[in-house]
Backbone as a printed PyTorch tensor [residue, N CA C, xyz], in Angstrom:
tensor([[[  7.4280, -17.6450, -37.8670],
         [  6.4910, -17.9470, -37.1490],
         [  5.2360, -16.8430, -37.7170]],

        [[  4.0300, -17.5860, -37.8620],
         [  2.9220, -17.0320, -38.1650],
         [  2.1960, -15.9710, -37.1350]],

        [[  2.1010, -14.7670, -37.8430],
         [  1.6230, -13.6310, -36.4810],
         [  0.7180, -13.5080, -37.7050]],

        [[ -0.5030, -13.0610, -36.7960],
         [ -1.8660, -13.1170, -36.9900],
         [ -2.4770, -11.9390, -35.9740]],

        [[ -3.5210, -11.4830, -36.2510],
         [ -3.8590, -10.3660, -35.0940],
         [ -4.1940, -10.8410, -33.7130]],

        [[ -4.4610, -12.0990, -33.6800],
         [ -4.5580, -12.5760, -32.0720],
         [ -3.2670, -12.5800, -31.4480]],

        [[ -2.4740, -13.2940, -32.2210],
         [ -0.8850, -12.9840, -31.5520],
         [ -0.3930, -11.6500, -31.0810]],

        [[ -1.0220, -10.7830, -31.5440],
         [  0.1050,  -9.3090, -32.0110],
         [ -1.0060,  -8.7320, -30.3780]],

        [[ -2.4660,  -9.1330, -30.3580],
         [ -2.8620,  -8.7300, -29.2030],
         [ -2.6930,  -9.6870, -27.8650]],

        [[ -1.8060, -10.6350, -27.7240],
         [ -1.5680, -11.3160, -26.6260],
         [ -0.3240, -10.8390, -26.3820]],

        [[  0.6040, -10.6720, -27.2530],
         [  2.0940, -10.1560, -26.8500],
         [  1.5700,  -8.8390, -26.2600]],

        [[  1.3040,  -7.5390, -26.8700],
         [  0.3840,  -6.4130, -26.1440],
         [  0.0610,  -6.3660, -25.1310]],

        [[ -0.8330,  -7.7830, -24.9580],
         [ -1.3850,  -7.4770, -23.3640],
         [ -0.8120,  -8.0440, -22.5980]],

        [[  0.0690,  -8.8580, -22.7980],
         [  1.1910,  -8.9330, -21.7780],
         [  2.1650,  -7.9890, -21.7390]],

        [[  2.6100,  -7.2020, -22.3240],
         [  3.4650,  -6.1560, -22.1730],
         [  3.0830,  -4.9300, -21.8000]],

        [[  1.2690,  -4.9140, -21.9550],
         [  0.8180,  -3.6630, -20.9020],
         [  0.9080,  -4.1470, -19.8450]],

        [[  0.3640,  -5.7110, -19.3590],
         [  0.0910,  -5.8630, -17.9860],
         [  1.5800,  -5.8850, -17.3390]],

        [[  2.5790,  -6.1710, -17.9070],
         [  4.0240,  -6.0450, -17.3330],
         [  4.0840,  -4.0930, -17.1050]],

        [[  3.7770,  -3.9320, -18.2330],
         [  4.4570,  -2.4370, -17.4800],
         [  3.5100,  -1.7720, -16.5360]],

        [[  2.5550,  -2.0580, -16.4670],
         [  1.4020,  -1.5170, -15.2190],
         [  1.8550,  -2.3500, -13.9960]],

        [[  2.1670,  -3.0900, -13.8820],
         [  2.9440,  -3.6650, -12.4490],
         [  4.5990,  -3.4000, -12.5400]],

        [[  5.0450,  -2.8590, -13.5740],
         [  6.5070,  -2.0460, -13.1920],
         [  6.2570,  -0.7110, -12.7220]],

        [[  5.3760,   0.0240, -13.2170],
         [  4.5790,   1.5910, -12.9710],
         [  4.1260,   1.2620, -11.6320]],

        [[  3.5880,   0.6250, -11.3280],
         [  2.9470,  -0.1210,  -9.7130],
         [  4.3050,   0.2280,  -8.5690]],

        [[  5.1260,  -0.4260,  -9.1150],
         [  6.3670,  -1.0100,  -8.0600],
         [  6.9690,   0.4320,  -8.1470]],

        [[  6.9950,   0.8430,  -9.0360],
         [  7.7480,   2.3660,  -8.9170],
         [  7.0410,   3.1260,  -7.9900]],

        [[  5.9000,   3.5450,  -8.2210],
         [  5.1650,   4.2570,  -7.4110],
         [  5.0140,   3.8750,  -5.3970]],

        [[  5.1470,   2.6970,  -5.3570],
         [  5.3840,   1.7430,  -4.1690],
         [  6.8720,   2.3400,  -3.5410]],

        [[  7.7640,   1.8300,  -4.4310],
         [  8.9790,   2.4360,  -4.2010],
         [  9.0970,   4.1280,  -3.7030]],

        [[  8.6310,   4.7790,  -4.4000],
         [  9.0840,   6.1940,  -4.2180],
         [  8.0600,   6.6920,  -3.4140]],

        [[  6.9780,   5.9570,  -2.9230],
         [  6.1680,   6.8030,  -1.4180],
         [  6.7060,   5.8950,  -0.2230]],

        [[  7.1280,   4.6740,  -0.8660],
         [  7.5360,   4.3600,   0.5230],
         [  8.6300,   5.2260,   0.9670]],

        [[ 10.0840,   5.3890,   0.0730],
         [ 10.7310,   6.6700,   0.2560],
         [ 10.3620,   7.6770,   0.9760]],

        [[  9.5420,   8.2600,   0.1390],
         [  8.6940,   9.5620,   1.0390],
         [  8.4280,   9.4300,   2.2490]],

        [[  8.0580,   8.5390,   2.7640],
         [  7.2330,   8.2290,   4.0550],
         [  8.1490,   7.3920,   5.2100]],

        [[  9.2110,   7.2990,   4.5620],
         [ 10.2870,   6.4790,   5.3770],
         [ 10.6760,   7.2470,   6.9970]],

        [[ 10.5620,   8.4400,   7.2700],
         [ 10.5010,   8.5830,   8.9230],
         [  9.5260,   8.8690,   9.2660]],

        [[  8.2820,   8.7270,   8.7360],
         [  7.0980,   8.7240,   9.6420],
         [  6.2250,   6.7800,   9.5810]],

        [[  5.8210,   7.1420,  10.2460],
         [  4.9400,   5.6990,  10.5300],
         [  4.4720,   5.3100,  11.6230]],

        [[  4.4280,   3.7720,  12.2660],
         [  4.2440,   3.1880,  13.2530],
         [  5.3100,   3.0770,  14.3510]],

        [[  4.8650,   3.5340,  15.5430],
         [  5.6840,   3.8230,  16.5820],
         [  5.3660,   2.4750,  17.3740]],

        [[  6.7800,   1.0960,  17.3630],
         [  6.3840,   0.2780,  18.3670],
         [  5.1620,  -0.5500,  17.6480]],

        [[  4.4110,  -1.0290,  16.7330],
         [  3.9410,  -1.8020,  16.3960],
         [  2.5270,  -1.4640,  16.8790]],

        [[  2.0340,   0.5160,  17.4300],
         [  1.0800,   0.6610,  17.7410],
         [  0.3130,   1.4310,  16.2250]],

        [[ -0.9090,   1.7370,  16.1970],
         [ -1.4170,   2.7480,  15.5520],
         [ -1.7460,   4.3600,  16.0320]],

        [[ -1.8960,   5.2010,  15.3240],
         [ -2.2040,   6.8530,  15.9360],
         [ -2.7270,   6.4600,  17.1050]],

        [[ -3.7090,   5.9600,  17.7670],
         [ -4.6240,   6.1020,  18.9530],
         [ -4.0670,   5.8090,  19.9720]],

        [[ -2.8010,   4.6330,  19.7930],
         [ -2.2570,   4.2450,  20.5550],
         [ -2.6340,   2.6490,  20.9740]],

        [[ -3.5780,   2.2860,  20.9310],
         [ -3.7500,   0.8050,  20.9700],
         [ -3.2260,   0.0750,  19.9210]],

        [[ -2.7210,  -0.6630,  20.3910],
         [ -2.2530,  -2.0740,  19.8090],
         [ -3.2200,  -2.7090,  19.1560]],

        [[ -2.5260,  -3.8610,  17.8250],
         [ -3.7030,  -4.0930,  17.1510],
         [ -3.6870,  -5.7140,  17.4810]]])
């Protein structure tokens, strides 16, 4: 396959986008684990009012 600068740039862009979303997913999982004991009680906010 003929590899020119545009093809390489496209592949690099796709890999960077995938790496970004994997990083965001790891961050969300770690943050959710850190805050697993805390959170909303019975579907109410901190003020006690329902949504």
